[in-house]
mmCIF file of C-alpha atoms and ligand atoms in Angstrom:
data_model
loop_
_atom_site.group_PDB
_atom_site.id
_atom_site.type_symbol
_atom_site.label_atom_id
_atom_site.label_comp_id
_atom_site.label_asym_id
_atom_site.label_seq_id
_atom_site.Cartn_x
_atom_site.Cartn_y
_atom_site.Cartn_z
ATOM 1 C CA MET C 298 0.000 0.000 0.000
ATOM 2 C CA ARG C 299 1.379 3.407 -0.963
ATOM 3 C CA VAL C 300 1.628 5.904 1.904
ATOM 4 C CA THR C 301 0.660 9.471 1.032
ATOM 5 C CA PRO C 302 3.355 11.838 2.342
ATOM 6 C CA LEU C 303 2.261 14.526 4.812
ATOM 7 C CA PHE C 304 4.059 17.222 2.826
ATOM 8 C CA PRO C 305 4.561 17.351 -0.948
ATOM 9 C CA ASP C 306 8.125 16.676 -2.096
ATOM 10 C CA THR C 307 9.005 19.893 -3.945
ATOM 11 C CA ARG C 308 12.630 19.023 -4.746
ATOM 12 C CA LEU C 309 11.981 18.493 -8.437
ATOM 13 C CA VAL C 310 10.426 21.935 -8.792
ATOM 14 C CA GLU C 311 13.349 23.474 -6.878
ATOM 15 C CA ILE C 312 15.911 21.631 -9.016
ATOM 16 C CA HIS C 313 14.135 22.628 -12.217
ATOM 17 C CA GLY C 314 14.087 26.303 -11.227
ATOM 18 C CA ARG C 315 17.781 26.369 -10.334
ATOM 19 C CA LEU C 316 18.850 24.595 -13.544
ATOM 20 C CA LEU C 317 16.709 26.954 -15.604
ATOM 21 C CA ALA C 318 18.437 29.898 -13.902
ATOM 22 C CA ARG C 319 21.891 28.363 -14.607
ATOM 23 C CA TYR C 320 21.487 27.141 -18.194
ATOM 24 C CA GLY C 321 18.561 29.194 -19.509
ATOM 25 C CA GLN C 322 15.596 27.988 -21.509
ATOM 26 C CA PRO C 323 16.601 24.941 -23.597
ATOM 27 C CA ALA C 324 16.269 25.278 -27.367
ATOM 28 C CA ALA C 325 12.867 24.205 -28.675
ATOM 29 C CA ARG C 326 12.792 20.566 -29.744
ATOM 30 C CA ASP C 327 12.238 19.673 -33.386
ATOM 31 C CA VAL C 328 9.204 17.456 -32.724
ATOM 32 C CA TRP C 329 9.008 14.479 -35.098
ATOM 33 C CA ASP C 330 6.254 12.009 -35.917
ATOM 34 C CA PRO C 331 6.336 8.847 -33.730
ATOM 35 C CA LEU C 332 7.957 6.625 -36.388
ATOM 36 C CA LYS C 333 10.916 8.940 -37.005
ATOM 37 C CA GLN C 334 11.325 9.355 -33.236
ATOM 38 C CA PHE C 335 11.173 5.549 -32.860
ATOM 39 C CA ILE C 336 13.983 5.126 -35.410
ATOM 40 C CA TYR C 337 16.076 7.852 -33.784
ATOM 41 C CA SER C 338 15.548 6.497 -30.251
ATOM 42 C CA LEU C 339 16.371 2.936 -31.287
ATOM 43 C CA LEU C 340 19.657 4.067 -32.823
ATOM 44 C CA SER C 341 20.772 6.763 -30.387
ATOM 45 C CA SER C 342 21.629 4.846 -27.204
ATOM 46 C CA ARG C 343 25.244 5.348 -26.110
ATOM 47 C CA THR C 344 25.828 7.668 -29.064
ATOM 48 C CA LYS C 345 26.356 11.434 -29.067
ATOM 49 C CA THR C 346 23.209 13.411 -29.943
ATOM 50 C CA GLU C 347 24.825 15.177 -32.914
ATOM 51 C CA VAL C 348 26.035 11.860 -34.365
ATOM 52 C CA SER C 349 22.582 10.260 -33.952
ATOM 53 C CA HIS C 350 20.911 13.234 -35.676
ATOM 54 C CA GLU C 351 23.422 13.055 -38.511
ATOM 55 C CA VAL C 352 22.816 9.309 -38.981
ATOM 56 C CA VAL C 353 19.014 9.740 -39.123
ATOM 57 C CA ARG C 354 19.439 12.562 -41.669
ATOM 58 C CA HIS C 355 21.721 10.266 -43.674
ATOM 59 C CA LEU C 356 19.115 7.459 -43.595
ATOM 60 C CA GLU C 357 16.399 9.850 -44.837
ATOM 61 C CA ILE C 358 18.540 10.971 -47.769
ATOM 62 C CA LYS C 359 20.017 7.579 -48.659
ATOM 63 C CA PHE C 360 16.789 5.538 -48.522
ATOM 64 C CA GLU C 361 14.269 8.304 -49.427
ATOM 65 C CA SER C 362 11.490 6.520 -47.493
ATOM 66 C CA TRP C 363 11.252 4.418 -44.328
ATOM 67 C CA GLU C 364 9.766 1.622 -46.470
ATOM 68 C CA LYS C 365 12.990 1.473 -48.512
ATOM 69 C CA LEU C 366 14.998 1.414 -45.296
ATOM 70 C CA ARG C 367 12.828 -1.474 -44.013
ATOM 71 C CA ASP C 368 13.350 -3.418 -47.249
ATOM 72 C CA ALA C 369 17.126 -2.848 -47.398
ATOM 73 C CA SER C 370 19.470 -5.689 -46.450
ATOM 74 C CA ILE C 371 20.964 -5.809 -42.968
ATOM 75 C CA PRO C 372 24.545 -5.233 -44.267
ATOM 76 C CA GLU C 373 23.280 -2.173 -46.181
ATOM 77 C CA ILE C 374 21.565 -0.745 -43.069
ATOM 78 C CA GLU C 375 24.591 -1.580 -40.929
ATOM 79 C CA ASP C 376 26.820 0.288 -43.340
ATOM 80 C CA ALA C 377 24.509 3.340 -43.292
ATOM 81 C CA ILE C 378 24.491 3.535 -39.468
ATOM 82 C CA ARG C 379 28.156 2.716 -38.945
ATOM 83 C CA ALA C 380 28.832 6.038 -37.149
ATOM 84 C CA ILE C 381 26.723 5.022 -34.123
ATOM 85 C CA THR C 382 27.586 2.487 -31.427
ATOM 86 C CA PHE C 383 26.728 -1.206 -31.917
ATOM 87 C CA PRO C 384 25.701 -0.837 -35.614
ATOM 88 C CA GLU C 385 25.541 -4.639 -36.148
ATOM 89 C CA GLN C 386 23.006 -5.210 -33.377
ATOM 90 C CA LYS C 387 21.040 -2.005 -34.079
ATOM 91 C CA ALA C 388 20.736 -2.781 -37.821
ATOM 92 C CA VAL C 389 19.100 -6.119 -36.966
ATOM 93 C CA HIS C 390 16.763 -4.542 -34.366
ATOM 94 C CA LEU C 391 15.832 -1.674 -36.695
ATOM 95 C CA LYS C 392 14.989 -3.818 -39.720
ATOM 96 C CA ARG C 393 13.034 -6.312 -37.619
ATOM 97 C CA ALA C 394 11.145 -3.494 -35.825
ATOM 98 C CA LEU C 395 10.163 -1.784 -39.094
ATOM 99 C CA GLU C 396 8.913 -5.111 -40.458
ATOM 100 C CA GLN C 397 6.960 -5.820 -37.274
ATOM 101 C CA ILE C 398 5.397 -2.332 -37.246
ATOM 102 C CA THR C 399 4.196 -2.946 -40.798
ATOM 103 C CA GLN C 400 2.713 -6.294 -39.754
ATOM 104 C CA ARG C 401 1.114 -4.993 -36.579
ATOM 105 C CA CYS C 402 -0.252 -1.709 -38.034
ATOM 106 C CA GLY C 403 -0.904 -2.796 -41.629
ATOM 107 C CA THR C 404 1.371 0.014 -42.814
ATOM 108 C CA LEU C 405 4.736 1.462 -41.823
ATOM 109 C CA SER C 406 3.365 4.155 -39.531
ATOM 110 C CA LEU C 407 2.841 4.608 -35.792
ATOM 111 C CA ASP C 408 -0.123 6.947 -36.194
ATOM 112 C CA LEU C 409 -2.323 4.181 -34.780
ATOM 113 C CA LEU C 410 -0.816 4.887 -31.350
ATOM 114 C CA LYS C 411 -2.431 8.328 -31.214
ATOM 115 C CA SER C 412 -5.705 6.726 -30.120
ATOM 116 C CA TYR C 413 -4.127 4.576 -27.364
ATOM 117 C CA ARG C 414 -3.723 5.427 -23.684
ATOM 118 C CA THR C 415 -0.131 6.257 -22.710
ATOM 119 C CA ASP C 416 0.424 3.083 -20.660
ATOM 120 C CA LYS C 417 -0.834 0.988 -23.581
ATOM 121 C CA VAL C 418 1.468 2.815 -26.023
ATOM 122 C CA ARG C 419 4.438 2.209 -23.698
ATOM 123 C CA SER C 420 3.794 -1.547 -23.374
ATOM 124 C CA TRP C 421 3.093 -1.806 -27.121
ATOM 125 C CA LEU C 422 6.461 -0.219 -27.888
ATOM 126 C CA GLU C 423 8.371 -2.249 -25.315
ATOM 127 C CA ARG C 424 7.541 -5.479 -27.116
ATOM 128 C CA PHE C 425 10.200 -4.587 -29.714
ATOM 129 C CA ASP C 426 13.781 -5.801 -29.242
ATOM 130 C CA GLY C 427 15.959 -2.962 -27.993
ATOM 131 C CA VAL C 428 13.041 -0.882 -26.645
ATOM 132 C CA GLY C 429 12.922 -0.470 -22.864
ATOM 133 C CA ALA C 430 11.531 2.172 -20.528
ATOM 134 C CA LYS C 431 13.994 4.877 -21.617
ATOM 135 C CA THR C 432 13.256 4.459 -25.319
ATOM 136 C CA SER C 433 9.476 4.148 -24.970
ATOM 137 C CA ALA C 434 9.441 7.296 -22.797
ATOM 138 C CA ALA C 435 11.425 9.195 -25.441
ATOM 139 C CA ILE C 436 9.036 8.106 -28.195
ATOM 140 C CA VAL C 437 5.862 9.102 -26.345
ATOM 141 C CA ASN C 438 7.241 12.308 -24.827
ATOM 142 C CA PHE C 439 9.437 13.790 -27.584
ATOM 143 C CA SER C 440 7.305 12.940 -30.643
ATOM 144 C CA THR C 441 4.040 14.483 -31.785
ATOM 145 C CA LEU C 442 2.330 12.015 -29.419
ATOM 146 C CA ARG C 443 3.451 14.430 -26.676
ATOM 147 C CA ARG C 444 2.431 12.275 -23.688
ATOM 148 C CA ARG C 445 3.532 12.732 -20.072
ATOM 149 C CA ALA C 446 6.679 10.635 -19.482
ATOM 150 C CA ILE C 447 10.300 11.232 -18.450
ATOM 151 C CA CYS C 448 13.093 9.773 -20.546
ATOM 152 C CA VAL C 449 15.723 8.587 -18.063
ATOM 153 C CA ASP C 450 18.922 8.333 -20.097
ATOM 154 C CA SER C 451 22.364 7.729 -18.605
ATOM 155 C CA HIS C 452 22.850 11.424 -17.677
ATOM 156 C CA HIS C 453 19.406 11.628 -16.088
ATOM 157 C CA LEU C 454 19.968 8.416 -14.122
ATOM 158 C CA ARG C 455 23.383 9.486 -12.827
ATOM 159 C CA VAL C 456 22.290 12.987 -11.758
ATOM 160 C CA THR C 457 19.097 11.699 -10.108
ATOM 161 C CA GLN C 458 21.011 9.052 -8.169
ATOM 162 C CA ARG C 459 23.669 11.530 -7.034
ATOM 163 C CA LEU C 460 20.947 13.914 -5.873
ATOM 164 C CA GLY C 461 19.571 11.103 -3.721
ATOM 165 C CA LEU C 462 16.149 11.193 -5.399
ATOM 166 C CA VAL C 463 16.456 7.446 -6.061
ATOM 167 C CA SER C 464 18.774 4.714 -4.791
ATOM 168 C CA LYS C 465 22.069 3.949 -6.520
ATOM 169 C CA SER C 466 20.607 0.678 -7.792
ATOM 170 C CA ALA C 467 17.476 2.213 -9.361
ATOM 171 C CA ASP C 468 17.092 1.535 -13.076
ATOM 172 C CA ALA C 469 15.470 3.784 -15.694
ATOM 173 C CA ARG C 470 11.946 2.497 -15.032
ATOM 174 C CA ALA C 471 12.102 2.785 -11.228
ATOM 175 C CA THR C 472 13.664 6.238 -11.574
ATOM 176 C CA GLU C 473 10.996 7.431 -13.961
ATOM 177 C CA ASP C 474 8.267 6.100 -11.656
ATOM 178 C CA ARG C 475 9.743 8.017 -8.716
ATOM 179 C CA LEU C 476 10.249 11.224 -10.713
ATOM 180 C CA MET C 477 6.696 11.084 -12.072
ATOM 181 C CA GLU C 478 5.439 10.862 -8.473
ATOM 182 C CA MET C 479 7.459 13.978 -7.627
ATOM 183 C CA ALA C 480 6.587 15.968 -10.756
ATOM 184 C CA PRO C 481 3.659 18.336 -10.266
ATOM 185 C CA ALA C 482 0.499 17.098 -11.991
ATOM 186 C CA THR C 483 0.373 20.478 -13.725
ATOM 187 C CA TRP C 484 3.630 19.781 -15.617
ATOM 188 C CA SER C 485 2.658 19.101 -19.210
ATOM 189 C CA ALA C 486 4.457 16.723 -21.582
ATOM 190 C CA GLU C 487 6.440 19.721 -22.886
ATOM 191 C CA MET C 488 7.424 20.711 -19.334
ATOM 192 C CA LEU C 489 8.614 17.158 -18.568
ATOM 193 C CA ASP C 490 10.636 17.279 -21.805
ATOM 194 C CA GLU C 491 12.169 20.585 -20.667
ATOM 195 C CA HIS C 492 13.006 19.031 -17.286
ATOM 196 C CA HIS C 493 14.699 16.075 -18.983
ATOM 197 C CA THR C 494 16.701 18.428 -21.201
ATOM 198 C CA LEU C 495 17.860 20.585 -18.268
ATOM 199 C CA ILE C 496 18.999 17.520 -16.296
ATOM 200 C CA LYS C 497 20.797 16.200 -19.379
ATOM 201 C CA ILE C 498 22.602 19.527 -19.912
ATOM 202 C CA HIS C 499 23.541 19.512 -16.225
ATOM 203 C CA GLY C 500 24.923 15.978 -16.592
ATOM 204 C CA GLN C 501 26.944 16.998 -19.643
ATOM 205 C CA GLN C 502 28.314 20.292 -18.306
ATOM 206 C CA THR C 503 28.514 20.070 -14.504
ATOM 207 C CA CYS C 504 27.512 16.715 -12.993
ATOM 208 C CA THR C 505 29.742 14.880 -15.428
ATOM 209 C CA PHE C 506 30.435 11.145 -15.282
ATOM 210 C CA ALA C 507 34.167 11.359 -14.610
ATOM 211 C CA GLU C 508 34.467 14.417 -12.377
ATOM 212 C CA PRO C 509 31.386 16.300 -11.143
ATOM 213 C CA ARG C 510 32.068 20.016 -10.623
ATOM 214 C CA CYS C 511 30.295 20.119 -7.291
ATOM 215 C CA ARG C 512 31.854 23.323 -5.991
ATOM 216 C CA THR C 513 30.240 25.331 -8.783
ATOM 217 C CA CYS C 514 26.990 23.349 -8.893
ATOM 218 C CA PRO C 515 23.745 25.250 -8.235
ATOM 219 C CA LEU C 516 22.368 22.139 -6.494
ATOM 220 C CA LEU C 517 25.250 21.669 -4.054
ATOM 221 C CA ASP C 518 23.319 22.548 -0.876
ATOM 222 C CA ILE C 519 20.590 19.993 -1.623
ATOM 223 C CA CYS C 520 22.826 17.204 -2.939
ATOM 224 C CA PRO C 521 24.107 14.484 -0.563
ATOM 225 C CA THR C 522 26.803 13.374 -3.030
ATOM 226 C CA GLY C 523 27.949 16.960 -3.560
ATOM 227 C CA ALA C 524 28.413 17.519 0.163
ATOM 228 C CA LYS C 525 30.996 14.694 0.227
ATOM 229 C CA THR C 526 32.612 15.437 -3.139
ATOM 230 C CA ALA C 527 32.997 19.186 -2.569
ATOM 231 C CA ASN C 528 34.769 18.509 0.739
ATOM 232 C CA SER C 529 37.270 16.173 -0.896
ATOM 233 C CA GLN C 530 37.749 18.592 -3.832
ATOM 234 C CA GLY C 531 38.455 21.397 -1.359
ATOM 235 C CA LYS C 532 41.369 19.524 0.276
HETATM 236 S S1 SF4 Q 622 26.543 18.760 -6.243
HETATM 237 FE FE1 SF4 Q 622 27.911 17.473 -7.495
HETATM 238 S S2 SF4 Q 622 27.027 15.426 -7.475
HETATM 239 FE FE2 SF4 Q 622 25.426 16.875 -6.792
HETATM 240 S S3 SF4 Q 622 24.292 17.413 -8.639
HETATM 241 FE FE3 SF4 Q 622 25.873 18.946 -8.366
HETATM 242 S S4 SF4 Q 622 27.634 18.233 -9.591
HETATM 243 FE FE4 SF4 Q 622 26.229 16.488 -9.289
#
């Protein structure tokens, strides 16, 4: 049984406000249809954002349509996505997913999902190889579906764990569940996207993987990890 807290946990709102003050309003997202976002999200894990964007642009130009990409051979797809990580595995997942979408929807389009509830869209997407909580959240939140979800990528997971909002062993799904409990109900899909982007920027510029810059972090006074790290950095 879930216990309702006596006081609302406002840390997410506080964190959002401070990151907005530090980094400014993130650039508006180029919102794609669900299929293009699906392709991007399937390919982009463990790959730099600019490289992933470049590869998707390359696929659009080279194959001219997603149907031609679906019908291409695996070696041809693998060659076209060689700039990203794990191209062998991702080429197989991508081709199989595009074929399965065609079978399940009767056409190569995810427009069918527009009429589904968000939880149904998420479970529908997560039946594809290579699609877990992070990827399904990205597809429903970043695309024109624009549903409420938080994409917990590696930056988001690391920053959230260091801030003590979730345990060190929490995975993307458990972290998203906890963050969605903390996020005000008034935060729209666009606002949750903005929150994700601010945390990601923070993870790239300040709370970096190798050496977090805690002494200059705007979240230092509310971060249990920062309290320890800043002390050791000050010695
Ligand atoms: S204080 Fe340090 S560990 Fe905490 S969020 Fe900031 S950079 Fe990350």
